[in-house]
C-alpha cells in the first residue's frame, strides 16, 4: 500500500494535469492538441512510475520487501 503522502502527491499531480489540459483546450480550442498533450503526459507519467518501481537509487532492482527490510 502507498504512503499517505504519496497518495496526496498523486492526487495533486492528477489535479494539476487536468487543470493544465483544461487551460490548454480553453486557449487553443483544439481537441487534437489537447489529446496529444494528454497522451504525452500519460506516457511520461507511466515511464516515471515504472522506472521508479523497478530501479532503486543504487541502480539495481531492490531485493528488499516493501518495508525496507531484507528479511534476514
Short mmCIF file of C-alpha atoms in Angstrom, two decimals:
data_model
loop_
_atom_site.label_atom_id
_atom_site.label_comp_id
_atom_site.label_asym_id
_atom_site.label_seq_id
_atom_site.Cartn_x
_atom_site.Cartn_y
_atom_site.Cartn_z
CA UNK A 1 0.00 0.00 0.00
CA UNK A 2 1.19 3.51 -0.74
CA UNK A 3 2.04 6.00 1.95
CA UNK A 4 -0.46 8.84 2.54
CA UNK A 5 1.99 11.47 1.27
CA UNK A 6 2.43 9.51 -1.99
CA UNK A 7 -1.33 9.35 -2.47
CA UNK A 8 -1.58 13.08 -1.79
CA UNK A 9 1.17 13.74 -4.32
CA UNK A 10 -0.60 11.61 -6.95
CA UNK A 11 -3.89 13.44 -6.36
CA UNK A 12 -2.11 16.78 -6.68
CA UNK A 13 -0.38 15.61 -9.88
CA UNK A 14 -3.67 14.46 -11.42
CA UNK A 15 -5.38 17.71 -10.44
CA UNK A 16 -2.56 19.78 -11.92
CA UNK A 17 -2.54 17.81 -15.17
CA UNK A 18 -6.31 18.07 -15.60
CA UNK A 19 -6.18 21.80 -14.89
CA UNK A 20 -3.38 22.25 -17.39
CA UNK A 21 -5.21 20.28 -20.07
CA UNK A 22 -8.36 22.31 -19.44
CA UNK A 23 -6.41 25.54 -19.80
CA UNK A 24 -4.73 24.25 -22.96
CA UNK A 25 -8.08 23.38 -24.52
CA UNK A 26 -9.62 26.70 -23.49
CA UNK A 27 -6.80 28.67 -25.09
CA UNK A 28 -6.27 26.63 -28.26
CA UNK A 29 -9.84 25.35 -28.87
CA UNK A 30 -8.12 22.34 -30.44
CA UNK A 31 -9.15 18.86 -29.36
CA UNK A 32 -6.24 17.33 -31.28
CA UNK A 33 -3.59 19.39 -29.48
CA UNK A 34 -5.22 18.70 -26.10
CA UNK A 35 -5.41 14.94 -26.73
CA UNK A 36 -1.80 14.87 -27.94
CA UNK A 37 -0.70 16.67 -24.76
CA UNK A 38 -2.75 14.30 -22.62
CA UNK A 39 -1.17 11.26 -24.27
CA UNK A 40 2.33 12.69 -23.79
CA UNK A 41 1.67 13.45 -20.11
CA UNK A 42 0.25 9.95 -19.62
CA UNK A 43 3.26 8.28 -21.26
CA UNK A 44 5.75 10.33 -19.27
CA UNK A 45 3.91 9.55 -16.03
CA UNK A 46 3.82 5.81 -16.78
CA UNK A 47 7.52 5.73 -17.65
CA UNK A 48 8.46 7.61 -14.47
CA UNK A 49 6.33 5.34 -12.28
CA UNK A 50 7.68 2.17 -13.90
CA UNK A 51 11.30 3.30 -13.61
CA UNK A 52 10.72 4.37 -10.02
CA UNK A 53 9.33 0.96 -9.09
CA UNK A 54 11.94 -1.10 -10.97
CA UNK A 55 15.14 0.84 -10.27
CA UNK A 56 16.27 1.80 -6.78
CA UNK A 57 18.71 4.66 -6.07
CA UNK A 58 21.54 2.08 -6.11
CA UNK A 59 20.82 1.31 -9.75
CA UNK A 60 19.71 -2.30 -9.29
CA UNK A 61 16.35 -3.91 -8.60
CA UNK A 62 15.52 -3.98 -4.91
CA UNK A 63 15.64 -7.39 -3.17
CA UNK A 64 14.03 -5.87 -0.08
CA UNK A 65 10.45 -6.01 0.99
CA UNK A 66 8.02 -3.13 0.96
CA UNK A 67 9.01 -2.07 4.47
CA UNK A 68 12.71 -1.83 3.58
CA UNK A 69 13.84 -4.92 5.46
CA UNK A 70 15.73 -7.64 3.62
CA UNK A 71 14.17 -10.46 5.64
CA UNK A 72 17.35 -11.51 7.43
#
